[in-house]
Amino acid sequence: MKIPFMYIVRSLFQRKASTLMTIGSFTLVVVALMALLSMIEGVNETLISSGAANRMFVINENATNENQSRLSPKEVGTIGTYSEIKLDEMANPIISPEIVKTAYIDGPTGTRLQANFRGVDLIKALKVHDGVKIIMGRFFHPDVPNEVIVGKSIYNGLDADLGEKFKAQRSQWTIVGVFEDGGS
């Protein structure tokens, strides 16, 4: 037996609360799905634009991101023995052990900004990050403490100048250069 269409429509208006809750639940599911898919697409775009086909990041098994990861010198040495690791002209592995630390710095309007600092051995880092180019100033000097180079977008966002100092985690840092890495 077929149920007449008008019966269905009248039923929707007679059960207003359950109808509205069904519509609301359906809307929330669709919005949550759209937000999740947007976030996934954003992460994919970020990884694709900032990654390179010949580069990999290694973090320890208990870390969820590179800020939390700590590898011992022995583990770093072991990574250099993998056959997938490219070698330089002296047959040394091209690897760059890096320390990533998050700190808060004062922004141009007095607001606190969260920034990631990457501690690197400049020679090794430039072999791995071969697209890095200084566009203003110079590279930091390894023997001078608390010199940093900043990415172009960070530099513009801070509204800073070369030679300017800023405070991050109880230390004064001096901006000595601005770099970019192929636009990423």
PDB file of N, CA, C and O in Angstrom, residues 68-120:
ATOM      1  N   GLN A  68      58.378  17.526  18.903  1.00  0.00           N
ATOM      2  CA  GLN A  68      58.442  16.589  20.019  1.00  0.00           C
ATOM      3  C   GLN A  68      59.527  15.528  19.845  1.00  0.00           C
ATOM      4  O   GLN A  68      59.851  14.814  20.768  1.00  0.00           O
ATOM      5  N   SER A  69      60.061  15.407  18.651  1.00  0.00           N
ATOM      6  CA  SER A  69      60.993  14.325  18.350  1.00  0.00           C
ATOM      7  C   SER A  69      62.409  14.655  18.792  1.00  0.00           C
ATOM      8  O   SER A  69      62.895  15.756  18.598  1.00  0.00           O
ATOM      9  N   ARG A  70      63.057  13.672  19.372  1.00  0.00           N
ATOM     10  CA  ARG A  70      64.470  13.777  19.749  1.00  0.00           C
ATOM     11  C   ARG A  70      65.154  12.492  19.318  1.00  0.00           C
ATOM     12  O   ARG A  70      64.751  11.403  19.729  1.00  0.00           O
ATOM     13  N   LEU A  71      66.176  12.617  18.484  1.00  0.00           N
ATOM     14  CA  LEU A  71      66.953  11.457  18.064  1.00  0.00           C
ATOM     15  C   LEU A  71      68.347  11.580  18.651  1.00  0.00           C
ATOM     16  O   LEU A  71      68.935  12.658  18.665  1.00  0.00           O
ATOM     17  N   SER A  72      68.887  10.474  19.101  1.00  0.00           N
ATOM     18  CA  SER A  72      70.240  10.482  19.655  1.00  0.00           C
ATOM     19  C   SER A  72      71.245  10.570  18.501  1.00  0.00           C
ATOM     20  O   SER A  72      70.923  10.232  17.363  1.00  0.00           O
ATOM     21  N   PRO A  73      72.480  10.999  18.802  1.00  0.00           N
ATOM     22  CA  PRO A  73      73.512  11.024  17.755  1.00  0.00           C
ATOM     23  C   PRO A  73      73.713   9.650  17.107  1.00  0.00           C
ATOM     24  O   PRO A  73      73.965   9.550  15.908  1.00  0.00           O
ATOM     25  N   LYS A  74      73.570   8.584  17.884  1.00  0.00           N
ATOM     26  CA  LYS A  74      73.712   7.231  17.336  1.00  0.00           C
ATOM     27  C   LYS A  74      72.607   6.943  16.317  1.00  0.00           C
ATOM     28  O   LYS A  74      72.862   6.380  15.250  1.00  0.00           O
ATOM     29  N   GLU A  75      71.365   7.356  16.649  1.00  0.00           N
ATOM     30  CA  GLU A  75      70.250   7.140  15.723  1.00  0.00           C
ATOM     31  C   GLU A  75      70.440   7.952  14.444  1.00  0.00           C
ATOM     32  O   GLU A  75      70.176   7.457  13.345  1.00  0.00           O
ATOM     33  N   VAL A  76      70.928   9.186  14.575  1.00  0.00           N
ATOM     34  CA  VAL A  76      71.186  10.020  13.394  1.00  0.00           C
ATOM     35  C   VAL A  76      72.252   9.368  12.528  1.00  0.00           C
ATOM     36  O   VAL A  76      72.133   9.317  11.296  1.00  0.00           O
ATOM     37  N   GLY A  77      73.295   8.836  13.151  1.00  0.00           N
ATOM     38  CA  GLY A  77      74.347   8.141  12.405  1.00  0.00           C
ATOM     39  C   GLY A  77      73.821   6.922  11.673  1.00  0.00           C
ATOM     40  O   GLY A  77      74.213   6.634  10.542  1.00  0.00           O
ATOM     41  N   THR A  78      72.906   6.205  12.311  1.00  0.00           N
ATOM     42  CA  THR A  78      72.312   5.022  11.686  1.00  0.00           C
ATOM     43  C   THR A  78      71.506   5.413  10.453  1.00  0.00           C
ATOM     44  O   THR A  78      71.554   4.735   9.426  1.00  0.00           O
ATOM     45  N   ILE A  79      70.777   6.512  10.539  1.00  0.00           N
ATOM     46  CA  ILE A  79      69.982   6.981   9.399  1.00  0.00           C
ATOM     47  C   ILE A  79      70.886   7.250   8.199  1.00  0.00           C
ATOM     48  O   ILE A  79      70.536   6.956   7.064  1.00  0.00           O
ATOM     49  N   GLY A  80      72.076   7.773   8.458  1.00  0.00           N
ATOM     50  CA  GLY A  80      73.014   8.059   7.385  1.00  0.00           C
ATOM     51  C   GLY A  80      73.518   6.831   6.654  1.00  0.00           C
ATOM     52  O   GLY A  80      74.082   6.940   5.560  1.00  0.00           O
ATOM     53  N   THR A  81      73.314   5.637   7.225  1.00  0.00           N
ATOM     54  CA  THR A  81      73.786   4.407   6.579  1.00  0.00           C
ATOM     55  C   THR A  81      72.742   3.794   5.645  1.00  0.00           C
ATOM     56  O   THR A  81      73.054   2.838   4.938  1.00  0.00           O
ATOM     57  N   TYR A  82      71.528   4.307   5.647  1.00  0.00           N
ATOM     58  CA  TYR A  82      70.480   3.736   4.798  1.00  0.00           C
ATOM     59  C   TYR A  82      70.824   3.950   3.327  1.00  0.00           C
ATOM     60  O   TYR A  82      71.327   5.007   2.936  1.00  0.00           O
ATOM     61  N   SER A  83      70.525   2.970   2.529  1.00  0.00           N
ATOM     62  CA  SER A  83      70.854   3.045   1.098  1.00  0.00           C
ATOM     63  C   SER A  83      70.054   4.130   0.375  1.00  0.00           C
ATOM     64  O   SER A  83      70.479   4.612  -0.662  1.00  0.00           O
ATOM     65  N   GLU A  84      68.922   4.528   0.925  1.00  0.00           N
ATOM     66  CA  GLU A  84      68.097   5.560   0.295  1.00  0.00           C
ATOM     67  C   GLU A  84      68.691   6.956   0.452  1.00  0.00           C
ATOM     68  O   GLU A  84      68.294   7.884  -0.242  1.00  0.00           O
ATOM     69  N   ILE A  85      69.622   7.121   1.379  1.00  0.00           N
ATOM     70  CA  ILE A  85      70.195   8.434   1.657  1.00  0.00           C
ATOM     71  C   ILE A  85      71.232   8.774   0.601  1.00  0.00           C
ATOM     72  O   ILE A  85      72.148   7.997   0.327  1.00  0.00           O
ATOM     73  N   LYS A  86      71.079   9.937   0.015  1.00  0.00           N
ATOM     74  CA  LYS A  86      72.007  10.407  -1.018  1.00  0.00           C
ATOM     75  C   LYS A  86      73.357  10.737  -0.384  1.00  0.00           C
ATOM     76  O   LYS A  86      73.426  11.217   0.745  1.00  0.00           O
ATOM     77  N   LEU A  87      74.423  10.492  -1.132  1.00  0.00           N
ATOM     78  CA  LEU A  87      75.773  10.773  -0.659  1.00  0.00           C
ATOM     79  C   LEU A  87      76.345  11.965  -1.414  1.00  0.00           C
ATOM     80  O   LEU A  87      76.036  12.177  -2.589  1.00  0.00           O
ATOM     81  N   ASP A  88      77.222  12.722  -0.736  1.00  0.00           N
ATOM     82  CA  ASP A  88      77.883  13.836  -1.416  1.00  0.00           C
ATOM     83  C   ASP A  88      79.116  13.327  -2.170  1.00  0.00           C
ATOM     84  O   ASP A  88      79.383  12.126  -2.210  1.00  0.00           O
ATOM     85  N   GLU A  89      79.889  14.255  -2.730  1.00  0.00           N
ATOM     86  CA  GLU A  89      81.054  13.871  -3.539  1.00  0.00           C
ATOM     87  C   GLU A  89      82.141  13.160  -2.728  1.00  0.00           C
ATOM     88  O   GLU A  89      82.994  12.462  -3.275  1.00  0.00           O
ATOM     89  N   MET A  90      82.129  13.313  -1.398  1.00  0.00           N
ATOM     90  CA  MET A  90      83.105  12.639  -0.526  1.00  0.00           C
ATOM     91  C   MET A  90      82.535  11.346   0.073  1.00  0.00           C
ATOM     92  O   MET A  90      83.096  10.800   1.012  1.00  0.00           O
ATOM     93  N   ALA A  91      81.382  10.892  -0.439  1.00  0.00           N
ATOM     94  CA  ALA A  91      80.689   9.676   0.009  1.00  0.00           C
ATOM     95  C   ALA A  91      80.153   9.796   1.437  1.00  0.00           C
ATOM     96  O   ALA A  91      79.949   8.789   2.115  1.00  0.00           O
ATOM     97  N   ASN A  92      79.908  11.029   1.893  1.00  0.00           N
ATOM     98  CA  ASN A  92      79.271  11.252   3.186  1.00  0.00           C
ATOM     99  C   ASN A  92      77.767  11.397   2.974  1.00  0.00           C
ATOM    100  O   ASN A  92      77.337  11.994   1.979  1.00  0.00           O
ATOM    101  N   PRO A  93      76.957  10.873   3.903  1.00  0.00           N
ATOM    102  CA  PRO A  93      75.506  11.004   3.730  1.00  0.00           C
ATOM    103  C   PRO A  93      75.077  12.476   3.828  1.00  0.00           C
ATOM    104  O   PRO A  93      75.610  13.238   4.632  1.00  0.00           O
ATOM    105  N   ILE A  94      74.130  12.852   2.982  1.00  0.00           N
ATOM    106  CA  ILE A  94      73.603  14.218   3.017  1.00  0.00           C
ATOM    107  C   ILE A  94      72.413  14.210   3.966  1.00  0.00           C
ATOM    108  O   ILE A  94      71.283  13.888   3.585  1.00  0.00           O
ATOM    109  N   ILE A  95      72.693  14.518   5.226  1.00  0.00           N
ATOM    110  CA  ILE A  95      71.660  14.588   6.258  1.00  0.00           C
ATOM    111  C   ILE A  95      71.871  15.862   7.058  1.00  0.00           C
ATOM    112  O   ILE A  95      72.971  16.412   7.109  1.00  0.00           O
ATOM    113  N   SER A  96      70.792  16.335   7.662  1.00  0.00           N
ATOM    114  CA  SER A  96      70.863  17.547   8.466  1.00  0.00           C
ATOM    115  C   SER A  96      70.101  17.339   9.771  1.00  0.00           C
ATOM    116  O   SER A  96      68.879  17.523   9.815  1.00  0.00           O
ATOM    117  N   PRO A  97      70.791  16.935  10.833  1.00  0.00           N
ATOM    118  CA  PRO A  97      70.110  16.832  12.133  1.00  0.00           C
ATOM    119  C   PRO A  97      69.683  18.231  12.569  1.00  0.00           C
ATOM    120  O   PRO A  97      70.496  19.157  12.582  1.00  0.00           O
ATOM    121  N   GLU A  98      68.414  18.390  12.887  1.00  0.00           N
ATOM    122  CA  GLU A  98      67.884  19.708  13.222  1.00  0.00           C
ATOM    123  C   GLU A  98      67.051  19.638  14.487  1.00  0.00           C
ATOM    124  O   GLU A  98      66.378  18.649  14.733  1.00  0.00           O
ATOM    125  N   ILE A  99      67.119  20.707  15.260  1.00  0.00           N
ATOM    126  CA  ILE A  99      66.304  20.821  16.464  1.00  0.00           C
ATOM    127  C   ILE A  99      65.235  21.868  16.188  1.00  0.00           C
ATOM    128  O   ILE A  99      65.543  22.978  15.761  1.00  0.00           O
ATOM    129  N   VAL A 100      63.984  21.506  16.426  1.00  0.00           N
ATOM    130  CA  VAL A 100      62.883  22.438  16.213  1.00  0.00           C
ATOM    131  C   VAL A 100      62.304  22.787  17.572  1.00  0.00           C
ATOM    132  O   VAL A 100      61.971  21.908  18.369  1.00  0.00           O
ATOM    133  N   LYS A 101      62.198  24.064  17.843  1.00  0.00           N
ATOM    134  CA  LYS A 101      61.700  24.547  19.130  1.00  0.00           C
ATOM    135  C   LYS A 101      60.649  25.619  18.873  1.00  0.00           C
ATOM    136  O   LYS A 101      60.825  26.477  18.013  1.00  0.00           O
ATOM    137  N   THR A 102      59.571  25.590  19.607  1.00  0.00           N
ATOM    138  CA  THR A 102      58.533  26.603  19.503  1.00  0.00           C
ATOM    139  C   THR A 102      58.742  27.638  20.598  1.00  0.00           C
ATOM    140  O   THR A 102      59.013  27.288  21.743  1.00  0.00           O
ATOM    141  N   ALA A 103      58.634  28.905  20.230  1.00  0.00           N
ATOM    142  CA  ALA A 103      58.787  29.988  21.200  1.00  0.00           C
ATOM    143  C   ALA A 103      57.779  31.075  20.884  1.00  0.00           C
ATOM    144  O   ALA A 103      57.257  31.162  19.767  1.00  0.00           O
ATOM    145  N   TYR A 104      57.520  31.915  21.859  1.00  0.00           N
ATOM    146  CA  TYR A 104      56.634  33.055  21.658  1.00  0.00           C
ATOM    147  C   TYR A 104      57.485  34.307  21.543  1.00  0.00           C
ATOM    148  O   TYR A 104      58.415  34.521  22.310  1.00  0.00           O
ATOM    149  N   ILE A 105      57.149  35.125  20.554  1.00  0.00           N
ATOM    150  CA  ILE A 105      57.855  36.386  20.353  1.00  0.00           C
ATOM    151  C   ILE A 105      56.835  37.514  20.317  1.00  0.00           C
ATOM    152  O   ILE A 105      55.652  37.285  20.079  1.00  0.00           O
ATOM    153  N   ASP A 106      57.295  38.717  20.574  1.00  0.00           N
ATOM    154  CA  ASP A 106      56.407  39.870  20.539  1.00  0.00           C
ATOM    155  C   ASP A 106      56.249  40.358  19.109  1.00  0.00           C
ATOM    156  O   ASP A 106      57.239  40.632  18.427  1.00  0.00           O
ATOM    157  N   GLY A 107      55.006  40.448  18.658  1.00  0.00           N
ATOM    158  CA  GLY A 107      54.717  40.916  17.308  1.00  0.00           C
ATOM    159  C   GLY A 107      54.728  42.427  17.227  1.00  0.00           C
ATOM    160  O   GLY A 107      54.930  43.128  18.235  1.00  0.00           O
ATOM    161  N   PRO A 108      54.499  42.985  16.032  1.00  0.00           N
ATOM    162  CA  PRO A 108      54.586  44.433  15.831  1.00  0.00           C
ATOM    163  C   PRO A 108      53.530  45.223  16.605  1.00  0.00           C
ATOM    164  O   PRO A 108      53.758  46.365  16.976  1.00  0.00           O
ATOM    165  N   THR A 109      52.376  44.615  16.881  1.00  0.00           N
ATOM    166  CA  THR A 109      51.318  45.331  17.595  1.00  0.00           C
ATOM    167  C   THR A 109      51.326  45.014  19.083  1.00  0.00           C
ATOM    168  O   THR A 109      50.381  45.335  19.787  1.00  0.00           O
ATOM    169  N   GLY A 110      52.384  44.359  19.554  1.00  0.00           N
ATOM    170  CA  GLY A 110      52.467  44.004  20.972  1.00  0.00           C
ATOM    171  C   GLY A 110      51.841  42.659  21.284  1.00  0.00           C
ATOM    172  O   GLY A 110      51.834  42.230  22.426  1.00  0.00           O
ATOM    173  N   THR A 111      51.300  41.999  20.277  1.00  0.00           N
ATOM    174  CA  THR A 111      50.713  40.679  20.496  1.00  0.00           C
ATOM    175  C   THR A 111      51.812  39.624  20.542  1.00  0.00           C
ATOM    176  O   THR A 111      52.879  39.800  19.975  1.00  0.00           O
ATOM    177  N   ARG A 112      51.535  38.538  21.215  1.00  0.00           N
ATOM    178  CA  ARG A 112      52.495  37.433  21.298  1.00  0.00           C
ATOM    179  C   ARG A 112      52.237  36.502  20.122  1.00  0.00           C
ATOM    180  O   ARG A 112      51.122  36.074  19.885  1.00  0.00           O
ATOM    181  N   LEU A 113      53.294  36.196  19.382  1.00  0.00           N
ATOM    182  CA  LEU A 113      53.197  35.309  18.233  1.00  0.00           C
ATOM    183  C   LEU A 113      53.958  34.022  18.513  1.00  0.00           C
ATOM    184  O   LEU A 113      55.008  34.048  19.143  1.00  0.00           O
ATOM    185  N   GLN A 114      53.427  32.919  18.035  1.00  0.00           N
ATOM    186  CA  GLN A 114      54.106  31.638  18.183  1.00  0.00           C
ATOM    187  C   GLN A 114      54.976  31.421  16.946  1.00  0.00           C
ATOM    188  O   GLN A 114      54.511  31.565  15.822  1.00  0.00           O
ATOM    189  N   ALA A 115      56.237  31.086  17.154  1.00  0.00           N
ATOM    190  CA  ALA A 115      57.159  30.875  16.041  1.00  0.00           C
ATOM    191  C   ALA A 115      57.976  29.613  16.287  1.00  0.00           C
ATOM    192  O   ALA A 115      58.299  29.296  17.419  1.00  0.00           O
ATOM    193  N   ASN A 116      58.289  28.922  15.212  1.00  0.00           N
ATOM    194  CA  ASN A 116      59.163  27.757  15.291  1.00  0.00           C
ATOM    195  C   ASN A 116      60.582  28.164  14.945  1.00  0.00           C
ATOM    196  O   ASN A 116      60.807  28.820  13.935  1.00  0.00           O
ATOM    197  N   PHE A 117      61.519  27.795  15.796  1.00  0.00           N
ATOM    198  CA  PHE A 117      62.943  28.024  15.554  1.00  0.00           C
ATOM    199  C   PHE A 117      63.553  26.684  15.163  1.00  0.00           C
ATOM    200  O   PHE A 117      63.241  25.659  15.754  1.00  0.00           O
ATOM    201  N   ARG A 118      64.415  26.707  14.180  1.00  0.00           N
ATOM    202  CA  ARG A 118      65.066  25.485  13.713  1.00  0.00           C
ATOM    203  C   ARG A 118      66.564  25.652  13.892  1.00  0.00           C
ATOM    204  O   ARG A 118      67.186  26.474  13.243  1.00  0.00           O
ATOM    205  N   GLY A 119      67.121  24.870  14.811  1.00  0.00           N
ATOM    206  CA  GLY A 119      68.561  24.894  15.028  1.00  0.00           C
ATOM    207  C   GLY A 119      69.232  23.960  14.043  1.00  0.00           C
ATOM    208  O   GLY A 119      68.881  22.787  13.960  1.00  0.00           O
ATOM    209  N   VAL A 120      70.173  24.491  13.268  1.00  0.00           N
ATOM    210  CA  VAL A 120      70.804  23.698  12.218  1.00  0.00           C
ATOM    211  C   VAL A 120      72.310  23.901  12.195  1.00  0.00           C
ATOM    212  O   VAL A 120      72.822  24.906  12.679  1.00  0.00           O
TER     213      VAL A 120
END
